[in-house]
Coordinates of C-alpha atoms and ligand atoms in Angstrom, one line a residue:
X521 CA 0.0 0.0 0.0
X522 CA 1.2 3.4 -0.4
X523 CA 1.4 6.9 1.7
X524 CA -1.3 9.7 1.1
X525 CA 0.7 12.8 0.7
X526 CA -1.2 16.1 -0.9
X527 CA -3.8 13.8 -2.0
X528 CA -2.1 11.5 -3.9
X529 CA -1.1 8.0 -2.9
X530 CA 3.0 7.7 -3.1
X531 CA 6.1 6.0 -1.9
X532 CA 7.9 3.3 -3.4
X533 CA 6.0 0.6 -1.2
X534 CA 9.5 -1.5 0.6
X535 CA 9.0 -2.4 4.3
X536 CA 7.4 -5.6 4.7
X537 CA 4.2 -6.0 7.1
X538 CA 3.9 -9.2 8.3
X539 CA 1.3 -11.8 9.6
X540 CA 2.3 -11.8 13.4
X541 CA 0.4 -15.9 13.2
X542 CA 2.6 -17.3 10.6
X543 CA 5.1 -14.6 9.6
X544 CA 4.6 -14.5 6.2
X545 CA 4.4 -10.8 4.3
X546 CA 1.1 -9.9 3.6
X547 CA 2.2 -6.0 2.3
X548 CA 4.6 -3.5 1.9
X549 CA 4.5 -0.1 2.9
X550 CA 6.7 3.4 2.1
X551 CA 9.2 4.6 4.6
X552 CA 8.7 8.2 4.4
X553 CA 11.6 10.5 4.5
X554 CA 12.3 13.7 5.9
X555 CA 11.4 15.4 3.1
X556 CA 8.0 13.1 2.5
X557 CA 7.3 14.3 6.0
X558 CA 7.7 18.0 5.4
X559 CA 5.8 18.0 2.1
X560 CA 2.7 16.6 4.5
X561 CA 3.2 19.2 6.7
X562 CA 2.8 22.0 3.7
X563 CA 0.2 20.3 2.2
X564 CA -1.7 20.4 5.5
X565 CA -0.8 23.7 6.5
X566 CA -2.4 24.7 2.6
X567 CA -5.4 22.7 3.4
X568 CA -6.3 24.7 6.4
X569 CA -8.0 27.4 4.3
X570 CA -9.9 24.9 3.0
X571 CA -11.2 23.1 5.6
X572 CA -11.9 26.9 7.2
X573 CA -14.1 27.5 4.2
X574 CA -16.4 24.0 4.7
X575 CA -19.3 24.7 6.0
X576 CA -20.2 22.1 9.1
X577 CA -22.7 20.7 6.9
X578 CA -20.5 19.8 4.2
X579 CA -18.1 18.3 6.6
X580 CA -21.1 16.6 8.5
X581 CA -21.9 14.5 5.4
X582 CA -18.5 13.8 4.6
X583 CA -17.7 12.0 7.5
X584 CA -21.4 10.0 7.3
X585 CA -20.0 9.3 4.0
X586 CA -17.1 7.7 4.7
X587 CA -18.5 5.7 7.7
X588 CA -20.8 4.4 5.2
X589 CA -18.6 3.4 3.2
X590 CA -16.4 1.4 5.8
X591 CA -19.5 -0.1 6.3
X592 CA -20.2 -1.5 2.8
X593 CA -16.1 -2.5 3.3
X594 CA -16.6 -3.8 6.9
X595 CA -15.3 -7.4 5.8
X596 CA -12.3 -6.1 4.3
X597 CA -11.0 -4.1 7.1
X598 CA -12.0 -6.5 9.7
X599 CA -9.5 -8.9 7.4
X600 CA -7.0 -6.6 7.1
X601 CA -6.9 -5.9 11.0
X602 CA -6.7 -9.5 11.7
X603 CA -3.9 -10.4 9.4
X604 CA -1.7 -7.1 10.2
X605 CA -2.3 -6.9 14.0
X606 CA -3.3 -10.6 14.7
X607 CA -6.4 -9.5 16.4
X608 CA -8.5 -12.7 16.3
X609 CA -11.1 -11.9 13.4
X610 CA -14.4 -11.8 15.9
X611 CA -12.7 -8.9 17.8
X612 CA -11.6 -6.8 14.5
X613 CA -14.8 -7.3 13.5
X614 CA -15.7 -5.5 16.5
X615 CA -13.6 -2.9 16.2
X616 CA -14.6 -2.3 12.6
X617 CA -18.4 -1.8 14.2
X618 CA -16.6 0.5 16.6
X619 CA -14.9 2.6 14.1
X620 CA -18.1 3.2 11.8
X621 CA -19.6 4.2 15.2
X622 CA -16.8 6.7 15.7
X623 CA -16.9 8.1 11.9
X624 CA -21.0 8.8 12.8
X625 CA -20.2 10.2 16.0
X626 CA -17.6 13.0 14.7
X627 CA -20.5 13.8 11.6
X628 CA -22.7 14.5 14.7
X629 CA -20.8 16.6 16.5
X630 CA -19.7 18.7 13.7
X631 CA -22.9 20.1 14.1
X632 CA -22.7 21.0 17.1
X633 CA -19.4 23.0 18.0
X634 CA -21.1 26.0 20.3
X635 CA -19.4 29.0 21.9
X636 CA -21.5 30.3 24.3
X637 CA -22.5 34.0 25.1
X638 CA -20.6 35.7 28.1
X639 CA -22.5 38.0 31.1
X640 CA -20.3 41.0 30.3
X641 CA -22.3 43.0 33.3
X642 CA -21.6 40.4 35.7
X643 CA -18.1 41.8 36.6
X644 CA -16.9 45.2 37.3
X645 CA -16.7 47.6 34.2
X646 CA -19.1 45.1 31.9
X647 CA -21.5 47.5 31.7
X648 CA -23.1 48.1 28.3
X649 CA -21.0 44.9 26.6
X650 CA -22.1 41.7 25.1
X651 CA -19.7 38.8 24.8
X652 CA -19.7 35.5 22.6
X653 CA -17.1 33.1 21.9
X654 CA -16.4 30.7 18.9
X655 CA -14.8 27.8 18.7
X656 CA -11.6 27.7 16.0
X657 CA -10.0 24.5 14.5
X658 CA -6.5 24.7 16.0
X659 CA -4.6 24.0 12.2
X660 CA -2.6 21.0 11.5
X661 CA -3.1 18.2 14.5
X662 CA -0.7 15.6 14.5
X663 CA -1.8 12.1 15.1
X664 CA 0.2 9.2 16.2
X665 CA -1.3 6.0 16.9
X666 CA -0.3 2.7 18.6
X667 CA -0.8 -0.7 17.2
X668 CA -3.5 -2.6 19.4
X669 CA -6.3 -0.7 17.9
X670 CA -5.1 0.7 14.5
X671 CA -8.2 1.5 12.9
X672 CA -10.4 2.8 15.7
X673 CA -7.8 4.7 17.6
X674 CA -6.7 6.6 14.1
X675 CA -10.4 7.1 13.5
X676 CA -10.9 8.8 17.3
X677 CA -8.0 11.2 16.4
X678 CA -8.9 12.0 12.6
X679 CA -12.8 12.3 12.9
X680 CA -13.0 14.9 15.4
X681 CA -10.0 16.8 13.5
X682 CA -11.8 16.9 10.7
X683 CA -15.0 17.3 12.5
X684 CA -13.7 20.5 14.1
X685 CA -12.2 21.6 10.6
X686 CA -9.0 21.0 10.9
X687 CA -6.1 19.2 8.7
X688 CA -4.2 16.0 9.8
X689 CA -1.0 13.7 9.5
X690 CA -1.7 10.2 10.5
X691 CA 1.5 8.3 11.2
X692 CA 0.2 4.9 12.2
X693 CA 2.5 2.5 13.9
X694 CA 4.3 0.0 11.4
X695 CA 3.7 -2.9 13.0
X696 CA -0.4 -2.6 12.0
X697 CA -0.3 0.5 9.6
X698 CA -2.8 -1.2 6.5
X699 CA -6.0 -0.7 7.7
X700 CA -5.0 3.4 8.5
X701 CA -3.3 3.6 5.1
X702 CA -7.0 1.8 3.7
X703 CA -9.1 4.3 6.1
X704 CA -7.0 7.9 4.9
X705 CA -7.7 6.4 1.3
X706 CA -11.7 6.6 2.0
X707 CA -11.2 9.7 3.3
X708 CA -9.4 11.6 0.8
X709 CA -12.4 10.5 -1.6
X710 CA -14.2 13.6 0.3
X711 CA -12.2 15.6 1.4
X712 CA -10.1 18.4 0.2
X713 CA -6.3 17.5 -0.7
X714 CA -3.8 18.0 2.2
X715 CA -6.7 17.8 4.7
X716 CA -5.8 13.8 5.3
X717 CA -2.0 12.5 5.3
X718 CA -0.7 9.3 6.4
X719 CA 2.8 8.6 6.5
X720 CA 4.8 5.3 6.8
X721 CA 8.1 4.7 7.8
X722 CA 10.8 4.9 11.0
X723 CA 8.9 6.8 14.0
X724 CA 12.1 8.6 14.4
X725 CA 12.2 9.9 11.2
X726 CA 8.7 11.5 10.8
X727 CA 8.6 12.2 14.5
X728 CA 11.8 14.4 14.5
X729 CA 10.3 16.5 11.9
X730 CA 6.5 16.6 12.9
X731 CA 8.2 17.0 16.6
X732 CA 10.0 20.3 16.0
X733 CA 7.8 21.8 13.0
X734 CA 6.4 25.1 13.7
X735 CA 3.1 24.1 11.5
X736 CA 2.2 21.6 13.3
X737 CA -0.4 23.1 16.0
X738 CA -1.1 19.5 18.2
X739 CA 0.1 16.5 18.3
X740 CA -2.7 14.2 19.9
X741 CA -0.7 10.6 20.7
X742 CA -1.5 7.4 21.6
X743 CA 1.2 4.7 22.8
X744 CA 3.2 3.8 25.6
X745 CA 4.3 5.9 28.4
X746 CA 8.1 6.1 27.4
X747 CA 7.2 7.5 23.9
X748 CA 4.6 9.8 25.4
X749 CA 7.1 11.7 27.8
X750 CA 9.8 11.8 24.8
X751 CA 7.3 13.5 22.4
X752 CA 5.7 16.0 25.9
X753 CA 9.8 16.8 25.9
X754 CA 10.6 17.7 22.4
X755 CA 7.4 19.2 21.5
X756 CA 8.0 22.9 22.2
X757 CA 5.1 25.0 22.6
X758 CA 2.1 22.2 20.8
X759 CA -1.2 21.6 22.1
X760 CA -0.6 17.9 23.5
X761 CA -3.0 14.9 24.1
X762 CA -1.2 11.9 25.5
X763 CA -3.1 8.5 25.6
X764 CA -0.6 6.5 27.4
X765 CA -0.1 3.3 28.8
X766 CA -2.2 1.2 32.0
X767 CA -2.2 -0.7 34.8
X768 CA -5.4 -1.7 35.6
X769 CA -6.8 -3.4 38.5
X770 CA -9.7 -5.0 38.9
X771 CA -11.3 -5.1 42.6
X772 CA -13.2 -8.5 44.0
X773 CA -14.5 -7.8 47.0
X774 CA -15.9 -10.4 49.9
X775 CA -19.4 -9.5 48.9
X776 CA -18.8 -9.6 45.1
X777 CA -21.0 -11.9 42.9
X778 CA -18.1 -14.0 41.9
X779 CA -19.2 -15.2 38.6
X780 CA -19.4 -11.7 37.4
X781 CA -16.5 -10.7 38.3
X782 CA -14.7 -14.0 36.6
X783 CA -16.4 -13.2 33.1
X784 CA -15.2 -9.3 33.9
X785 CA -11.3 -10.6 34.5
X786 CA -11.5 -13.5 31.3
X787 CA -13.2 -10.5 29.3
X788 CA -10.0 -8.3 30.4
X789 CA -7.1 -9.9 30.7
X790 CA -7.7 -12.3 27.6
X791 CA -9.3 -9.8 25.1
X792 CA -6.6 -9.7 21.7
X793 CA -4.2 -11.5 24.3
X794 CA -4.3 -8.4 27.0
X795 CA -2.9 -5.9 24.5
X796 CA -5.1 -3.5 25.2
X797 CA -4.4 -0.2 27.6
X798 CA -7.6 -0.6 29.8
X799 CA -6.7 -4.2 29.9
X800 CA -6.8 -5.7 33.7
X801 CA -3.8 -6.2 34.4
X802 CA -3.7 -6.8 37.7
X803 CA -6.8 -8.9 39.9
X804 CA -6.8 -7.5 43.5
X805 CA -8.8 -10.5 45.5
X806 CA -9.8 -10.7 49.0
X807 CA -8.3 -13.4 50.5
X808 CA -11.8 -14.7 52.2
X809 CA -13.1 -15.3 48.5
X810 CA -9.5 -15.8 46.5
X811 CA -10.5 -19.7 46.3
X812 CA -13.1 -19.9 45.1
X813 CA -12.7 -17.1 42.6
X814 CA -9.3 -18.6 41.4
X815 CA -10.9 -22.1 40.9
X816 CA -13.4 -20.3 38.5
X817 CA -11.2 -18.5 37.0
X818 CA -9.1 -21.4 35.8
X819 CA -12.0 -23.4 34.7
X820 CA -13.2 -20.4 32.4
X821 CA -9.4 -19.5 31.2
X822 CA -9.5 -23.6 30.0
X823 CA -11.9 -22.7 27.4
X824 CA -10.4 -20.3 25.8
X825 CA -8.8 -21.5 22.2
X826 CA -5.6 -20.3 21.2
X827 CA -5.0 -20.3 17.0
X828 CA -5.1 -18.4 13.8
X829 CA -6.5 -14.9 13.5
X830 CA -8.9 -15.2 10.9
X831 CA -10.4 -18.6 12.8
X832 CA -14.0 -17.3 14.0
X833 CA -13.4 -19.9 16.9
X834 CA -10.1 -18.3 18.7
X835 CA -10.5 -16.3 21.1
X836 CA -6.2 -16.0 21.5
X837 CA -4.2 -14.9 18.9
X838 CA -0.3 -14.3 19.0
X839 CA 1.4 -11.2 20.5
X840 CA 2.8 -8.2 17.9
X841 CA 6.0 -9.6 18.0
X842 CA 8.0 -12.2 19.0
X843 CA 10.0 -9.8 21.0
X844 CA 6.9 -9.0 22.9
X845 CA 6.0 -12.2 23.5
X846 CA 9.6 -12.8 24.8
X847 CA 9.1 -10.0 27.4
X848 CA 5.8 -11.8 28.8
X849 CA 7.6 -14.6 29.4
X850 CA 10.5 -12.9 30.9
X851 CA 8.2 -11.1 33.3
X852 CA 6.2 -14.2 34.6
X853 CA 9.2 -16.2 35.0
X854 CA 10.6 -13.4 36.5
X855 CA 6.9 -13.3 39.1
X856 CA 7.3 -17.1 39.5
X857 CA 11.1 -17.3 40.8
X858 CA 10.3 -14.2 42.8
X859 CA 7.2 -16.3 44.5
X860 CA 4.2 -16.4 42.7
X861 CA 2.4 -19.8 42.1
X862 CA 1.8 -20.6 38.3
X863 CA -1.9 -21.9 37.8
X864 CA -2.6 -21.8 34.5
X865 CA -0.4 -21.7 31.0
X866 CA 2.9 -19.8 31.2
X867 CA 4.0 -21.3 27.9
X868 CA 5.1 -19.8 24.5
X869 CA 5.4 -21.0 20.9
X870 CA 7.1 -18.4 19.2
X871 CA 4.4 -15.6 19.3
X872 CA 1.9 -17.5 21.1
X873 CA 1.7 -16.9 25.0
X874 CA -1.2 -19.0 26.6
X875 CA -3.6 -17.4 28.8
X876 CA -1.8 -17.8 32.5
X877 CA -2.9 -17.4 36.0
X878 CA -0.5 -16.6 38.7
X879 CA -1.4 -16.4 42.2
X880 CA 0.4 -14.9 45.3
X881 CA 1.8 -12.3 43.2
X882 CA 3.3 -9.6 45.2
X883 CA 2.5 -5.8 44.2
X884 CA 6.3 -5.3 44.2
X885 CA 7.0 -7.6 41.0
X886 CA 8.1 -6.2 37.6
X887 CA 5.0 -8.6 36.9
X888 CA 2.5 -5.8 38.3
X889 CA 4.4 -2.7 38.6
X890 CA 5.1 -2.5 34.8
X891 CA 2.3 -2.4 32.3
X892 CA 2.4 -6.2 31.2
X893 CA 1.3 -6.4 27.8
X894 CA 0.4 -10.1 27.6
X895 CA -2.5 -12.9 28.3
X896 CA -1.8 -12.5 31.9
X897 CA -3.7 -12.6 34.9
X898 CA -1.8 -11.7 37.9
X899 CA -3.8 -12.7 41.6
X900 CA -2.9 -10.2 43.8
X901 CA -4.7 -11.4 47.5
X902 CA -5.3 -9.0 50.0
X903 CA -6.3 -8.9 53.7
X904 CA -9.5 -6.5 53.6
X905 CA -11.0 -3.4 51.4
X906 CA -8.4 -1.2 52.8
X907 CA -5.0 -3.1 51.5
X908 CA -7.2 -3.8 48.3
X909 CA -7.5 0.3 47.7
X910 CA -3.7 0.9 48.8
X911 CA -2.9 -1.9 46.4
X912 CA -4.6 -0.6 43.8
X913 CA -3.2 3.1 44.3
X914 CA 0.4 1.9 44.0
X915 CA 1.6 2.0 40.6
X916 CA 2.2 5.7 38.8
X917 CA -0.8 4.4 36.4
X918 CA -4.0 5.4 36.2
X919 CA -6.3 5.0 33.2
X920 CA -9.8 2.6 34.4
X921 CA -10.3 0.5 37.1
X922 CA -13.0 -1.6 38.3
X923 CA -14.5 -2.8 41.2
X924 CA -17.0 -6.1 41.9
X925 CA -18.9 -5.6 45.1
X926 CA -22.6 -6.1 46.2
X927 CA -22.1 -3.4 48.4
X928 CA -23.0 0.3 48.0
X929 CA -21.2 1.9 50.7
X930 CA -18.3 0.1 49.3
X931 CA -18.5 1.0 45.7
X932 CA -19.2 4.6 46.9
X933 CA -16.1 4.8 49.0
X934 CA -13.8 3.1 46.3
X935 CA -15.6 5.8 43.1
X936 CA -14.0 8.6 45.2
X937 CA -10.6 7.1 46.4
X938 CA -9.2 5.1 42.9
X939 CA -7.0 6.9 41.8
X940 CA -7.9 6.5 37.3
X941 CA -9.6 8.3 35.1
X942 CA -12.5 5.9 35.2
X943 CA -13.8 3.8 37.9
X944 CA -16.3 1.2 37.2
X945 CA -18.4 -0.5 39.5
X946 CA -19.6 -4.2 38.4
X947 CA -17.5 -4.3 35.3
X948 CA -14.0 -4.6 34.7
X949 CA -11.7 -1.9 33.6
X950 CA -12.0 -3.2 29.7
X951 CA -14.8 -1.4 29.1
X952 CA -15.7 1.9 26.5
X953 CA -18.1 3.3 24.3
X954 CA -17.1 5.6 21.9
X955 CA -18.5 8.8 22.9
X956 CA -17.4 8.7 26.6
X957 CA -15.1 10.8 28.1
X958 CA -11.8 8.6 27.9
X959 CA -8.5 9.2 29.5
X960 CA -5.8 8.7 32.6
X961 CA -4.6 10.6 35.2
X962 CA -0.4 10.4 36.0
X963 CA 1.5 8.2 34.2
X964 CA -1.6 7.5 32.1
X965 CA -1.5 11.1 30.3
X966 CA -3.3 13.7 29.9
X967 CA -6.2 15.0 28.3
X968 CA -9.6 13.4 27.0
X969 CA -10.5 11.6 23.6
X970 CA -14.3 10.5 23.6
X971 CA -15.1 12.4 20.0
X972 CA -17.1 15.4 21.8
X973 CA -13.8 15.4 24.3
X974 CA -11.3 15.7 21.6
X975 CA -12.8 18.1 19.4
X976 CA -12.9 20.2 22.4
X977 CA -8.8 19.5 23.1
X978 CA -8.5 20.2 18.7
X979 CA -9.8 24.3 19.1
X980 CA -9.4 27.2 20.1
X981 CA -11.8 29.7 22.1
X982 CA -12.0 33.2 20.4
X983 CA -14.1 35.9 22.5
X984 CA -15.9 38.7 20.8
X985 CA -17.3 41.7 22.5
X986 CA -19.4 44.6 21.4
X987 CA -19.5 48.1 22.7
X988 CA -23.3 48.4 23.0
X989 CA -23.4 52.3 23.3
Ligands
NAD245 P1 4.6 2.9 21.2 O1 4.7 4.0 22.2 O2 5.7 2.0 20.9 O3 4.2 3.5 19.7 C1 3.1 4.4 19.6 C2 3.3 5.2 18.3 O4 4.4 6.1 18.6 C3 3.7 4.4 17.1 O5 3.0 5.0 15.9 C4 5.2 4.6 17.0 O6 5.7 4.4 15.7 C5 5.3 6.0 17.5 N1 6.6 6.4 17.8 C6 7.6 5.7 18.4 N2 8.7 6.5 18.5 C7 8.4 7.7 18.0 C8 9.2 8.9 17.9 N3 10.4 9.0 18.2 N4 8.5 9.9 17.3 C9 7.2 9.9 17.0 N5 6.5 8.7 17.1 C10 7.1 7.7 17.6 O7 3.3 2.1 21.6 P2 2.7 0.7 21.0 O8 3.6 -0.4 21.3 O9 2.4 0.9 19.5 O10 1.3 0.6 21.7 C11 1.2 0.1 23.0 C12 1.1 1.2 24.0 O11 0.0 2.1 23.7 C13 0.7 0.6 25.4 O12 1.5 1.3 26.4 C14 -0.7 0.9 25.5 O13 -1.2 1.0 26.9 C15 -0.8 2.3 24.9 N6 -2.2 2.6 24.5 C16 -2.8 3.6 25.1 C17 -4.2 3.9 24.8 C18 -4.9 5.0 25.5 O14 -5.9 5.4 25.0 N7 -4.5 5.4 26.7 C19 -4.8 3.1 23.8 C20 -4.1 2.1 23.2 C21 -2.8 1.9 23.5

């Protein structure tokens, strides 16, 4: 596949993407160079007029458009997700449904970008002055996107961009750029040249120059923590959104209904093989119920089937990377020799890591303190509601977190003392709809995506007054 630069699709097409299941190439992309990079940045910057000069409506329609057509091409993406990312094929599916969701949602609230008007005569000296604002697209937003949700986590940076009128570079990651480089395609179809880019290539590369360009006016991010504080560092004076890594726990109580809370803990720590942010990665238990809800859990986990993408029936598919699979291994072997009790799986096959359980995990292990991006679910027991909240509390994290317990004074207590940007009661931390405000506290990042959310982070607030006399 090629690069969309200007409006044209280019690059000599010579970095292989590869089926993370079998390792075979399934395409190549461009690596953009310095200069491909800059001549995105001009075309975006001459797009801005452009985009200016849409009315909402126009841009309302365009965006219905295209998530009309992802529908008609739903099978095709949901394909293409599967065999670049090696999500199994029912959950790209599902992200496809997600990301014609999120296309609708950023038509809607095109519509509805308000100012407000401002009480001039409530403050001293506002006699005899009205006040309005109006909301401005910022310019040229940068997005950079992470691998684990490639199409939808593009779409929740580009749609409200372009919902709020402004231009965009896309640089997906490389290890799952096809179904972005497919999605910018679409949109070019409607809208102006320069208004959609996506580049390919070395991060370092592209970043340098989006990084230290004075055109660029935001750079909204999405990855892992590390990447995040380089890009807050190097950015200069840009608007920033960081969507950063997690470290979430889920919370079973003594009074929980255990059943729910297993399904909420398979649902998290298994779904696309825990490569997920808001995945749980770590299950606080109290120790009066930790039997009973590990037995449970391991007869669930055994029913999982590990195997090929694009097999309706897996519900496991293999890691990114081999390298990434190596590093779940490291880290439970790592848990194990440091104390914890192996349960469940704990074996690889190349990519493959098998679902595992590992109990008496200490909150001190790498295991738990690091975001562990694998099919893991670590058993952290606990003593009572008050060790289960310090627990939780402990890591520099904070993105979701969930909490099973039949008891209100409970849930109450722990909604106001989590420390994440969500906290959800009866449902593990795995959990979003599109239009919700989403985003971390600390380590986690900063700012909101949610498409209403972001299109609010994407402009700028102008104030008018008028002299009445
Ligand atoms: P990553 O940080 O390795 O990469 C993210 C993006 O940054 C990729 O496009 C990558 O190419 C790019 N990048 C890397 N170096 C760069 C540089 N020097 N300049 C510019 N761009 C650069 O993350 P990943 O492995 O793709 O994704 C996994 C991480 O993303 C996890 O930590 C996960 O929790 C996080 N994530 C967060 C959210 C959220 O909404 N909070 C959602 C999904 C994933």
């Amino acid at each position: 596949m090629k690069m969309l630069i200007n409006g044209r699709l280019t690059g000599e097409e010579k970095i292989e993407i590869r089926n993370p299941y079998d390792n075979r190439v399934i395409d190549k992309v461009p690596a953009a160079s310095k200069e491909d990079t800059r001549e995105a940045i001009s075309a975006a910057k001459k797009a801005k007029d452009e985009m200016i000069s849409l009315t909402a409506h126009r841009i309302s329609e365009a965006l219905y458009d295209t998530s009309q057509e992802l529908e008609k091409r739903s099978e095709e993406f949901s394909h293409l997700l599967a065999l670049d990312s090696g999500k199994p094929i029912k959950a790209a599916r599902d992200e496809v449904k997600r990301s014609i969701e999120t296309l609708k949602l950023s038509a809607e609230e095109s519509k509805r970008i308000y100012g407000e008007t401002i009480p001039m005569d409530a403050g001293i000296g506002g006699k005899d002055f009205i006040g309005f604002t109006i909301k401005l697209p910022l310019g040229v937003i940068a997005a950079i996107t992470p691998f684990n949700y490639p199409l939808n986590l593009a779409i929740h940076k580009v749609g409200p961009a372009l919902a709020s009128k402004n231009s965009v570079i896309l640089k997906p990651s490389l290890k799952a750029p096809l179904s972005a480089l497919k999605m910018g395609e679409i949109l070019n179809e409607y809208f102006p040249p320069g208004a959609i880019n996506v580049l390919t290539g070395k991060a370092s590369i592209i970043g340098d120059e989006l990084l230290k360009s004075d055109d660029i006016d935001k750079i909204s991010f999405t990855g892992g923590f590390k990447t995040g504080k380089m890009i807050a560092e190097n950015s200069g004076m840009k608007k920033l959104t960081l969507e950063l890594g997690g470290n979430d726990p889920i919370i079973v109580l003594r009074d929980a209904n255990i059943e729910r809370a297993v399904e909420g803990a398979i649902r998290g720590s298994y779904l696309y093989s825990g490569q997920i942010c808001i995945a749980v990665k770590r299950i606080i238990v109290e120790e009066k119920i930790a039997d009973e809800f590990v037995q449970k859990l391991i007869k669930e986990t055994s029913k999982l089937r590990i195997g090929d993408p694009l097999d309706p029936k897996t519900d496991i598919g293999p890691l990114i990377s081999e390298k990434a699979a190596i590093n779940v291994e490291k880290l439970v072997s790592e848990a194990i020799e440091e104390g914890a009790e192996l349960l469940y799986g704990g074996g690889r096959d190349g990519n493959l890591f098998e679902p595992t359980i590992l109990d008496n995990v200490q909150p001190s292990m790498r295991l738990v303190k690091e975001e562990t991006f694998g099919p893991v679910s670590p058993i952290i027991r606990v003593k009572d509601a008050d060790e289960a909240l310090e627990v939780a509390n402990s890591t520099c994290y904070a993105l979701q977190a969930g909490v099973f317990t039949e008891n209100i004074h409970e849930a109450l207590r722990f909604a106001s003392e989590l420390e994440a940007g969500t906290v959800l009661i009866n449902k593990q931390s795995t959990y979003r709809v599109d239009h919700m405000p989403f985003g971390g506290f600390d380590c986690s990042g900063m700012g909101k995506e949610g498409v209403k959310y972001a299109i609010d982070d994407m402009t700028r607030t102008k104030l008018i007054i008028f002299n009445k006399k």
